[in-house]
XYZ file of C-alpha atoms in Angstrom:
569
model
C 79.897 67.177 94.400
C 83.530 68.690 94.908
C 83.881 70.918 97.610
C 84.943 74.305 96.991
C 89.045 74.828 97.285
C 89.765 77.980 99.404
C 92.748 79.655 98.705
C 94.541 78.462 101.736
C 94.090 75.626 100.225
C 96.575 76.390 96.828
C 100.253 75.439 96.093
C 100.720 79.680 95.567
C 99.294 79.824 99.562
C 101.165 77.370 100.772
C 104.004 78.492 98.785
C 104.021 82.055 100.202
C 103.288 80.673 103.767
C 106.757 79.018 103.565
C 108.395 82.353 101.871
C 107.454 84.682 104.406
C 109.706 82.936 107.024
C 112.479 83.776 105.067
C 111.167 87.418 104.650
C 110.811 87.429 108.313
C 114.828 87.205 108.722
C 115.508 90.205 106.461
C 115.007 93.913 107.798
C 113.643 96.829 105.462
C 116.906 98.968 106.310
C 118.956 96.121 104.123
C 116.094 95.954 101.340
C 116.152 99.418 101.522
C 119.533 99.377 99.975
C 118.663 97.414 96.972
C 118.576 100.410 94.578
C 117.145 97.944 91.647
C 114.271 96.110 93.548
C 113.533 100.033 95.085
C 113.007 101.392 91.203
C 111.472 98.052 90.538
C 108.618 99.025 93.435
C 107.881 102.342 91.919
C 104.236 102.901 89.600
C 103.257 105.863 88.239
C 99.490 105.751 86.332
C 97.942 109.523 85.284
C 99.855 111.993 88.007
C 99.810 109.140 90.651
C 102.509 107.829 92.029
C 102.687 104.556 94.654
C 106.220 103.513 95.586
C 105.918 100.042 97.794
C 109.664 99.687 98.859
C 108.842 99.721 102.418
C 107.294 96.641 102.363
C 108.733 93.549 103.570
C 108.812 91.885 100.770
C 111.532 91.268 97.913
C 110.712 90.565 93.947
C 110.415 87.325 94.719
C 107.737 87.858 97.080
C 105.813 90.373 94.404
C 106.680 87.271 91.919
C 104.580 84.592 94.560
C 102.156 87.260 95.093
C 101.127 87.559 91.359
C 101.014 83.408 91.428
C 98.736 83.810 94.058
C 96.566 85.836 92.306
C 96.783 83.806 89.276
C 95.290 80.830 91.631
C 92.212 83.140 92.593
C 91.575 83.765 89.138
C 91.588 87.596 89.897
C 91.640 88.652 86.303
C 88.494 86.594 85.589
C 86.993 87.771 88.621
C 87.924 91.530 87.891
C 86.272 90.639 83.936
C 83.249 89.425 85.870
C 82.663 92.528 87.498
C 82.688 94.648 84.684
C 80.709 92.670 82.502
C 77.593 92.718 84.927
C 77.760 89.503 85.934
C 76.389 88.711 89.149
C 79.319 88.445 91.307
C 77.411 89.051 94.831
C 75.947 85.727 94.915
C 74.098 85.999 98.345
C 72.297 89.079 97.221
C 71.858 87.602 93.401
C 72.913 91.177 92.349
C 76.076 92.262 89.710
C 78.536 94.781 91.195
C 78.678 97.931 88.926
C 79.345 100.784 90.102
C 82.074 101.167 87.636
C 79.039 102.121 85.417
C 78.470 105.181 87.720
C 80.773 107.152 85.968
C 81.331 105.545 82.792
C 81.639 108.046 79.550
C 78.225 108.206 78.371
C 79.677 106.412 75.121
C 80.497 103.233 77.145
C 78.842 100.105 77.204
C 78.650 98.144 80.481
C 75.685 95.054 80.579
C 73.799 93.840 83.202
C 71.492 90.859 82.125
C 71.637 91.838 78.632
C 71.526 95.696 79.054
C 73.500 98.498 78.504
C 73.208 100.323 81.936
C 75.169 103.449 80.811
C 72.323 105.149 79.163
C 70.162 104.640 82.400
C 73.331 106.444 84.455
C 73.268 109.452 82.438
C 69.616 109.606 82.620
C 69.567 110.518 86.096
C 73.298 112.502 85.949
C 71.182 114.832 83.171
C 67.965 114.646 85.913
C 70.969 116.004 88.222
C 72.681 118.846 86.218
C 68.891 120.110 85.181
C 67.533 120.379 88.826
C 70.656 121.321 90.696
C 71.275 124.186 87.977
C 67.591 125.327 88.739
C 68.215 125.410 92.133
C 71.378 127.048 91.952
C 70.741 129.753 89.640
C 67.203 130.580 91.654
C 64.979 129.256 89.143
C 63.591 126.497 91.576
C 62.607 129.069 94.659
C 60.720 127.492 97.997
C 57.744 127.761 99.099
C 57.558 131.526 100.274
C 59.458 132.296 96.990
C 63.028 132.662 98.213
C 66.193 130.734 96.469
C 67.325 127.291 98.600
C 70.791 128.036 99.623
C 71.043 125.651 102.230
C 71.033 122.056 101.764
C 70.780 119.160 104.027
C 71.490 115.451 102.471
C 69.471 113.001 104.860
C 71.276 109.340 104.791
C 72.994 107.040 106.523
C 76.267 104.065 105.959
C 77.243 104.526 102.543
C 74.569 107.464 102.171
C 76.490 109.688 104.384
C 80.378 108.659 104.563
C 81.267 108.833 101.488
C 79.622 112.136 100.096
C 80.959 113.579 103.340
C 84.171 112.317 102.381
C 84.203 114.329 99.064
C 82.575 117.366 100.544
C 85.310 117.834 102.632
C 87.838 117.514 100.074
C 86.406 119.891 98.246
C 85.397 122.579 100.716
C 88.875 124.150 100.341
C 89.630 123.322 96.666
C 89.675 127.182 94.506
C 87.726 126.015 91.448
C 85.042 124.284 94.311
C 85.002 127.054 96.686
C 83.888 129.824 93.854
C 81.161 126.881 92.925
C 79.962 126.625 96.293
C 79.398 130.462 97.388
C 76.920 131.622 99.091
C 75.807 127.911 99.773
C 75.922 125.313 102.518
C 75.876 121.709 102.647
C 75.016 119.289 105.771
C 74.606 115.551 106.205
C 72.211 114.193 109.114
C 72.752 110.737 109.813
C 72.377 109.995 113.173
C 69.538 108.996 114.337
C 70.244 110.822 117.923
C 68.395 114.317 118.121
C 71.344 116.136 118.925
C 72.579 115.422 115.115
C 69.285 117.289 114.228
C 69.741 120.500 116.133
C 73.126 120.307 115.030
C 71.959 119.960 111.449
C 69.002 122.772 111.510
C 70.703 125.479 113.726
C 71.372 128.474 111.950
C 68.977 127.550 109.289
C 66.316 128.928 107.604
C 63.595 126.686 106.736
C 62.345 128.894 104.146
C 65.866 128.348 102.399
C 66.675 124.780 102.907
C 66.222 122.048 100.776
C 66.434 118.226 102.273
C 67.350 115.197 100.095
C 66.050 112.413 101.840
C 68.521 109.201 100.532
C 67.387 105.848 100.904
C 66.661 103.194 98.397
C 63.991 101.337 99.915
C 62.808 104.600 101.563
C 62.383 102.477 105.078
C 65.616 103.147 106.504
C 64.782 103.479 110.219
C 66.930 105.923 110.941
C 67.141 108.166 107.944
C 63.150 108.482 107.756
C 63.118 109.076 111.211
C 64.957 111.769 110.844
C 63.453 112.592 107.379
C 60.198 112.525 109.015
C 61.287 115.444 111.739
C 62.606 117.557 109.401
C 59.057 117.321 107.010
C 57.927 118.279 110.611
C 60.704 121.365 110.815
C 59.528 122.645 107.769
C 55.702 121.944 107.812
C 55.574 123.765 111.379
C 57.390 127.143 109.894
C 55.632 127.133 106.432
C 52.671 124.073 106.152
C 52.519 120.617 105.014
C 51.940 121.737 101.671
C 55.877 123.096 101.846
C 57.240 119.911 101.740
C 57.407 119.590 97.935
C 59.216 122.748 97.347
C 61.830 121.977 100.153
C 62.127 117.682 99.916
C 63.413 115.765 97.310
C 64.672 112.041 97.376
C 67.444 109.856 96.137
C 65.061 106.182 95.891
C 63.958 103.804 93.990
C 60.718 103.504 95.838
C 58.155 105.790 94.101
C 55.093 104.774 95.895
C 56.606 105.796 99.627
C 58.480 108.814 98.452
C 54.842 110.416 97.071
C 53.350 108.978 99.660
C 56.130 110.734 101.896
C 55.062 113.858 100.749
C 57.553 114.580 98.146
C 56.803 114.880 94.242
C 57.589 111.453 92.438
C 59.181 113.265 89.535
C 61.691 114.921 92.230
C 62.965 111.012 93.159
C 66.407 110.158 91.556
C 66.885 106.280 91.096
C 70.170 104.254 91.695
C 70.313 100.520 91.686
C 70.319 97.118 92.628
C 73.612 96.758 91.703
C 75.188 99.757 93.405
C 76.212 98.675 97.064
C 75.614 101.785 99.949
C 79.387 101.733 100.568
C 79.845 102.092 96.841
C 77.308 104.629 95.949
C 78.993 108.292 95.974
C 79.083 108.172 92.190
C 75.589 107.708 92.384
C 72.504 110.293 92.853
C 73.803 109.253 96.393
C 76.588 111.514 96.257
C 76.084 113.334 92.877
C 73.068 115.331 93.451
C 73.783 116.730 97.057
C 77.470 117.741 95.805
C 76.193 119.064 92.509
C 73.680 121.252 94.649
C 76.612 122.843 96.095
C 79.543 122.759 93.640
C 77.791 122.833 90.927
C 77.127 119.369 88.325
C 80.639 120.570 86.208
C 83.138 120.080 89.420
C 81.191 117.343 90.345
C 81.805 115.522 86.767
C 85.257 116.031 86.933
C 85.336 113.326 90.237
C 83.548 111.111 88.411
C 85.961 111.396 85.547
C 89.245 111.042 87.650
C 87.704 107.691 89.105
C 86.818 106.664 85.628
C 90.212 107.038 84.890
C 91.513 104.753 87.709
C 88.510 102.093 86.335
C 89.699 101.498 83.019
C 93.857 101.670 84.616
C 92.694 98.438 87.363
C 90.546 96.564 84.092
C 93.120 96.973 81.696
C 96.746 97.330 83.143
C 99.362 94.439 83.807
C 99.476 93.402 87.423
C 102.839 94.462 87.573
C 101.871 98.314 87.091
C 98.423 98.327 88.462
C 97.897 100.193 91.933
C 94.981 98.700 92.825
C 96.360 95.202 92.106
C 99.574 95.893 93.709
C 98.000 97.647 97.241
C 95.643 94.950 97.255
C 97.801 91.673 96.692
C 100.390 93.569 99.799
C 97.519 94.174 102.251
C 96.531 89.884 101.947
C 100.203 89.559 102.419
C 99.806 91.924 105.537
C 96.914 90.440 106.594
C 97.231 86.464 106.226
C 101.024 85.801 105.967
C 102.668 88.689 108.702
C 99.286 88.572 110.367
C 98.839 92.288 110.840
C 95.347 93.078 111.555
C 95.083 96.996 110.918
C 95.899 99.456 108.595
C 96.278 103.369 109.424
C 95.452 105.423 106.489
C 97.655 108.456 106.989
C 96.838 111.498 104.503
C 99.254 114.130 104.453
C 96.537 116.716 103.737
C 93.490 118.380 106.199
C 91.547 118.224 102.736
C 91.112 114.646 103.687
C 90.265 114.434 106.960
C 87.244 112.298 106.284
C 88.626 109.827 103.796
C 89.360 107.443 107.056
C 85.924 106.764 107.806
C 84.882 106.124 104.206
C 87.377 103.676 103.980
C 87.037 102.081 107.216
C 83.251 101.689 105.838
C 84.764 100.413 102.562
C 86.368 97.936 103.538
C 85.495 96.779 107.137
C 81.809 96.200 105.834
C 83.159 94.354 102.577
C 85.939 92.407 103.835
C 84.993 91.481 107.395
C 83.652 88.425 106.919
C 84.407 84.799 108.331
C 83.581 82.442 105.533
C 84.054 82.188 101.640
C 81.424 83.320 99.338
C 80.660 79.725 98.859
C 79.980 79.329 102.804
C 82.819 78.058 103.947
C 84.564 78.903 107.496
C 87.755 80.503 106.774
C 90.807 79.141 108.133
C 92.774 81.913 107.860
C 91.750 85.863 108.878
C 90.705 88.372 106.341
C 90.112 91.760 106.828
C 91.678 94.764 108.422
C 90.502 96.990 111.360
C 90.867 100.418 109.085
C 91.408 103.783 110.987
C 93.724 106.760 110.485
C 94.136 110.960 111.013
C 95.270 113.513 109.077
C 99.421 113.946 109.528
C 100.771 115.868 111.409
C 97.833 115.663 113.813
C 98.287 111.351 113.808
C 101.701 111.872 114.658
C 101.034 113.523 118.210
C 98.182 110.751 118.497
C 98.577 107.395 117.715
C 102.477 107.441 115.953
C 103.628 106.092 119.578
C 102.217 102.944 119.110
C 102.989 103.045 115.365
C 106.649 102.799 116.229
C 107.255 101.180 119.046
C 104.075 99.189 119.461
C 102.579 96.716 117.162
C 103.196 96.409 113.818
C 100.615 98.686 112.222
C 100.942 98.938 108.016
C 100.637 102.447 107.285
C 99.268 104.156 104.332
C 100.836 107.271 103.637
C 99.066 109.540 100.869
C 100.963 112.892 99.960
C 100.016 116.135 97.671
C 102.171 117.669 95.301
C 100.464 121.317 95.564
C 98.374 122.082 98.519
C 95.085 123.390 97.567
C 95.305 126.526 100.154
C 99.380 127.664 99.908
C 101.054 129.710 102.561
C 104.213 131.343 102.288
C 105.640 132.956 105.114
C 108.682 135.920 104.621
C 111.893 134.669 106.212
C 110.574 130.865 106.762
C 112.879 128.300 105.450
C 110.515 126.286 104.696
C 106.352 126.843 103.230
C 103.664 125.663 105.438
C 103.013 122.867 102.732
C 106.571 122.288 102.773
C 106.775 121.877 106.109
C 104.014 119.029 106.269
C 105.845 117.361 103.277
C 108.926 117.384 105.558
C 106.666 114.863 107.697
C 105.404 112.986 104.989
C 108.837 112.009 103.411
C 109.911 111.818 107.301
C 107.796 108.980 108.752
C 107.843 106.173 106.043
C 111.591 105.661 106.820
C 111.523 106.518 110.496
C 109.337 103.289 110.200
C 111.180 101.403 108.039
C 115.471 102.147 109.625
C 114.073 103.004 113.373
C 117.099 103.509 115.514
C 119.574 100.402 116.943
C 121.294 100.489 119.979
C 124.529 101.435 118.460
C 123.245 104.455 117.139
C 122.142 105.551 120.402
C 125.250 104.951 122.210
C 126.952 106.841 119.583
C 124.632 109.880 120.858
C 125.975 109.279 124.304
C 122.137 108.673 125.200
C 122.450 107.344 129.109
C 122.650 103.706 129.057
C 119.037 103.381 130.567
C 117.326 105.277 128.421
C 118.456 103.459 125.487
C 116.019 100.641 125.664
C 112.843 103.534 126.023
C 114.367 105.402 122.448
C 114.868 102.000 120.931
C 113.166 101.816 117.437
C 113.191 98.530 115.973
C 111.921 99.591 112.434
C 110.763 96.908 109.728
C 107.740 98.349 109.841
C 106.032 98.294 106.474
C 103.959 101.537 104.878
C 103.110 102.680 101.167
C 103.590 106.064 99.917
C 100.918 107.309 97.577
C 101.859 110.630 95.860
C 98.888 113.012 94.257
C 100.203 115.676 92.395
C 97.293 117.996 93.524
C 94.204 118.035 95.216
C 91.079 118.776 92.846
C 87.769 117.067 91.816
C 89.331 115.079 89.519
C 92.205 113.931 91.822
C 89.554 112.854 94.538
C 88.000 110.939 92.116
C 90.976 108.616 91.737
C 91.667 108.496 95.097
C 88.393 106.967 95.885
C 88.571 104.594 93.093
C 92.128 103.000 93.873
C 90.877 102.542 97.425
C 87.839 100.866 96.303
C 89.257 98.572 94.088
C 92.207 97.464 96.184
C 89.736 96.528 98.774
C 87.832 94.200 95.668
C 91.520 92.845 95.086
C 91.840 91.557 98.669
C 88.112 89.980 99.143
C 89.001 88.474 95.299
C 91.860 86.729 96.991
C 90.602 85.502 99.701
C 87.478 84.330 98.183
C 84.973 86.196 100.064
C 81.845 88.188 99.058
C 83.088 91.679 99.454
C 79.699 93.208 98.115
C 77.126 91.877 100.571
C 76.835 93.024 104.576
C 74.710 90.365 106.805
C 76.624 91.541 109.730
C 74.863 94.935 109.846
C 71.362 93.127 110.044
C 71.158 91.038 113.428
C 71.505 93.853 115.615
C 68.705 95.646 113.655
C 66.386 92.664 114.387
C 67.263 93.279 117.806
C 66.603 96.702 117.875
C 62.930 96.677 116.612
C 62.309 94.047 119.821
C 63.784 96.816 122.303
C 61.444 99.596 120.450
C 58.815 97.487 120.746
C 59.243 97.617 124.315
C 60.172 100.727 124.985
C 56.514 102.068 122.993
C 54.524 99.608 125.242
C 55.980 100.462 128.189
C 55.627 103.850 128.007
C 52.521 104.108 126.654
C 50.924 101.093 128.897
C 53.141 101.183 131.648
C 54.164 97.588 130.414
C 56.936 95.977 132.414
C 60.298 94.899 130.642
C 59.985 91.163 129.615
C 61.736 88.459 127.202
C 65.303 90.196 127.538
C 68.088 88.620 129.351
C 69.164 90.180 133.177
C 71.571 92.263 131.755
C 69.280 94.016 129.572
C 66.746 93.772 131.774
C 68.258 95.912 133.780
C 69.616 98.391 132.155
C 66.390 98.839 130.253
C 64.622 99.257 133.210
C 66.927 101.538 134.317
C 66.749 103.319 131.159
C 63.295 104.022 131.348
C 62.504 104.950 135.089
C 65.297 107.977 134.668
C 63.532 108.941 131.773
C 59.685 108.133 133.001
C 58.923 112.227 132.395
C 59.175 111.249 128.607
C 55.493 111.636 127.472
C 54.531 108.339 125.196
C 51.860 109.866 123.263
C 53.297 114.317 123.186
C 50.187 116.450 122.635
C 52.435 118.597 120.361
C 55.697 117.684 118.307
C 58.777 119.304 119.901
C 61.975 120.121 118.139
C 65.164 120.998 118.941
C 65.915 124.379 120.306
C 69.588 125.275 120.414
C-alpha cells in the first residue's frame, strides 16, 4: 500500500518554498506602492471588507497559494464537510456545524439524513422555554420569575457563548432584550469561580443550565453538583427542577441529576465543543437573556458567511484567502503566532474563543493519516482589544519578532460619543489607531528618516523600525447580532482552511486527554490520603513532593465535612 503524500511533499510546496526567498528580498513599503496588486488584495462579501495588502506576498504568491490549495484538494475537502461526510476520521464523526444555523428550508445529510429538521427542533424547544422564562410564565420554586441565569460549562461550553455575550452586552437592540436580566458562565472548577458566580444572587431567582454532552464532565458537574447544593440548601432538593435545566444528550444522568428529562436540549455527535455556540450550547443561555429573535439574527449572519466560504471563488472568499496567508505565515516565513487585534471593547473576548478555535484544532504534530509532520502547523493565538494592546504588547509587535497581526475594525460603534469642541469622536479617535498601526507595521521608520528629525545619533538605533511586518485589516460595518455572527464564522472557517492544507484533523483534540488521565491518579490520592492518612506513592520526586507539600499545609481540610460548606463572600 502507497503511503500517504503530505503536502510538503507536492510540486505547489516545494514550489512556494523556493518563492518565498524571493519574497524575502522585497519590503511591504515597495509592494505597498503597487496601486494594482493593492486593489487586487481588496474583498468585500455582505458589509465585510478584508484588504490583505500588507502581506508579504505579491500576485504571484496568491497565484502559488491557490496551486497549493488545488494540491490539498481543499474544494473537495470543503464539499466533504458540508455533505456530512465523516471528515474527523479519528473520532468516526462528520463535521457539521454548518447545520447549526442552516435556514430551516435547507438540507444538510449526515448518513443519509437531513439533520436540519432535528436543528430546528431544539431552536423551537429554545424560543418556547426561554420566552416562558422571560415573560414570567416559567416562575421558580417559591413562585418568583428567574431573572438571573448562570450557564454551567466548560472549553467550547464556556468561550464561545462568553464570546457573544460580551459582544452583545452593549449592542441597543440587545441591551433593551436583556433588561432586567443577568447572565454568568462558571467554568472553573476552582471555588473562587463559584462565589464569584453566586454573589449577589438570589437563589430563588436563578436558573442554572448545566452544559455537557456526556453529562460527566469533571469539572462542570462538579460545579453543577454545588450549585444543586446552593439551591437545595435555600429552598429543598425538590427545587432543583424549577431552577436546573441541561444542554445533553445524556437523558438517563441528567434525570438522574435531578433535573426534568423534558428540560434537556440535545446537540450532537457531529458538533465539536469549540464549534458549538450555534448550538443549545450557546443558543439557549443567550436566548434566556436577549431573547431567541436577537439570538437568530447571529445565527443568520454566520449562515451568511457559510454559504459565501461553500460557494465563492477562491479568489474572493475570506475564509479561503485568511486561511491560505496564515499556512504561508506559518510554514514558509515560519511565524508562529498571530495577535488578533479588534478595534472594538465589544470584543474583548473574541481572543480566547479563537485561541480555543484554533490552538485545539490545529495544534497537532502529525497528518490525519498519522504521519509526523515535517513541517510546523499551527499558531500560538492571543490578542487585546486596541488601544489597550498597543500600551501592552505593540513593543514587541514592532520591534520584536515578527508577529502577523489581525486587525478587525467597526464602521459604527455600538455606544457613540460625541464630545463639543473635540476634533475628533471617541469612535473616531480609536479608528485613528486602527488605520494607524497596519502601516506603522508595514513602512516602520529607516535610519534616514530619523536623521532627517535630527534624532541624536545614538538614539537612532533604539527608534529604528524595520517594518515588513505583515497584518490583515478586517472592516465590519457595525457591530450587531448579525455582524457577530459572521465574525465567528470567517474565523472558524479560515482555521478549517489551514488544517485542510496541511492535512491535519482539525476536528478532533487527543491533546486535552492525557493530562486528564493524570489527574484522576492525583485525586485518587489526594481522597485516600486524606481520608486514610495514606502516604503519597507511585508519583515521581518532583510530584512527590510537592504533593506532599500540598497536603500537610492543607491537613485542616476535613476528608469526610459533616456539613456542605459554600462560599461566603
Amino acid at each position: 500500500m502507497a503511503s500517504p503524500t503530505l503536502i510538503s511533499d507536492t510540486n505547489a510546496w516545494k514550489d512556494l518554498k523556493g518563492h518565498v526567498e524571493e519574497i524575502k528580498k522585497t519590503h511591504l513599503r515597495d509592494l505597498m506602492g503597487d496601486v494594482d496588486r493593492c486593489k487586487s488584495m481588496t474583498v468585500e462579501f455582505d458589509g465585510v471588507l478584508l484588504d490583505y495588502s500588507r502581506q508579504r506576498a505579491t500576485l504571484e504568491t496568491i497565484d502559488k497559494l491557490f496551486k497549493l490549495a488545488d494540491a490539498a484538494h481543499l474544494k473537495e475537502k470543503i464539499n466533504r464537510m458540508y455533505t456530512g461526510e465523516r471528515i474527523n476520521s479519528t473520532e468516526n464523526r462528520p463535521v457539521l456545524h454548518v447545520a447549526l444555523r442552516a435556514s430551516r428550508d435547507a438540507v444538510i445529510q449526515s448518513d443519509g439524513k437531513n439533520v436540519v429538521p432535528e436543528v430546528w427542533k431544539v431552536l423551537d424547544k429554545i424560543r418556547e422555554f426561554s420566552e416562558r422564562v422571560r415573560s414570567g410564565s416559567w416562575v421558580g420554586a417559591t413562585g418568583k420569575a428567574l431573572k438571573d441565569v448562570i450557564a454551567v460549562g466548560i472549553g467550547g461550553s464556556f468561550l464561545g457563548p462568553l464570546f457573544v455575550h460580551t459582544a452583545l452586552q452593549t449592542e441597543p437592540e440587545a441591551i433593551e432584550s436583556a433588561r432586567g436580566r443577568q447572565l454568568h458562565f462558571l467554568a472553573n472548577v476552582d471555588p473562587i469561580d463559584v462565589a464569584r458566580n453566586i454573589t449577589g444572587l438570589n437563589p430563588e431567582t436563578t436558573l442554572v443550565v448545566v452544559v455537557s454532552k456526556t453529562f460527566t464532565t469533571a469539572e462542570t458537574m462538579l460545579n453543577a453538583r454545588t450549585l444543586r447544593e446552593w439551591i437545595s440548601a435555600a429552598l429543598g432538593p425538590s427545587a432543583v427542577a424549577k431552577h436546573m435545566v441541561a444542554v445533553s444528550t445524556n437523558l438517563t444522568l441528567v434525570e438522574k441529576f435531578g433535573i426534568d428529562p423534558n428540560n434537556a436540549f440535545a446537540f450532537w455527535d457531529w458538533v465539536g465543543g469549540r464549534y458549538s455556540v450555534c448550538s443549545a450550547v450557546g443558543v439557549l443561555p443567550l436566548s434566556l437573556q436577549y431573547g431567541f429573535s436577537v439570538v437568530e439574527k447571529f445565527l443568520k449572519g454566520a449562515s451568511s458567511i457559510d454559504q459565501h466560504f461553500y460557494s465563492a471563488p477562491f479568489e474572493k472568499n475570506i475564509p479561503v484567502l485568511l486561511g491560505l496567508l496564515s499556512v504561508w505565515n506559518v510554514s514558509f516565513f515560519g511565524y508562529p503566532a498571530r495577535a488578533i487585534l479588534p478595534y472594538s471593547q465589544a470584543l474583548e473576548k473574541l481572543a480566547p474563543h479563537i485561541q480555543q478555535v484554533s490552538m485545539e484544532s490545529n495544534g497537532k504534530g502529525v497528518s490525519i493519516d498519522g504521519v509526523p509532520l515535517p513541517f510546523e502547523a499551527g499558531e500560538i493565538d492571543f490578542g487585546e482589544p486596541g488601544t489597550n494592546g498597543q500600551h501592552s504588547f505593540y513593543q514587541l509587535i514592532h520591534q520584536g519578532r515578527v508577529i502577523p497581526c489581525d486587525f478587525i475594525g467597526v464602521v459604527r460603534s455600538q455606544q457613540p460619543v460625541y464630545l463639543k469642541g473635540e476634533p475628533v469622536s471617541n469612535h473616531d479617535e480609536l479608528m485613528s489607531n486602527f488605520f494607524a498601526q497596519p502601516d506603522a507595521l508595514a513602512y516602520g521608520k529607516t535610519e534616514e528618516q530619523l536623521h532627517k528629525e535630527n534624532v541624536p545619533p545614538h538614539l537612532i538605533p533604539h527608534k529604528t523600525f524595520s517594518g515588513n511586518r505583515p497584518s490583515f485589516s478586517l472592516l465590519l460595518p457595525s457591530l450587531n447580532a448579525y455582524n457577530i455572527g459572521q465574525l465567528l464564522a470567517i474565523y472558524e472557517h479560515r482555521i478549517a482552511v489551514e488544517g485542510f492544507i496541511w492535512g491535519i484533523n482539525s476536528f478532533d483534540q487527543w491533546g486535552v486527554e492525557l493530562g486528564k488521565s493524570l489527574a484522576t491518579q492525583v485525586r485518587k490520592q489526594i481522597n485516600a490520603s486524606r481520608s486514610k492518612g495514606e502516604p503519597v506513592e507511585g508519583f515521581n520526586f518532583s510530584t512527590t513532593t510537592l504533593l506532599s507539600r500540598y497536603l500537610e499545609a492543607s491537613a485542616d481540610v476535613p476528608a469526610n465535612p459533616p456539613t456542605t460548606l459554600l462560599p461566603k463572600i
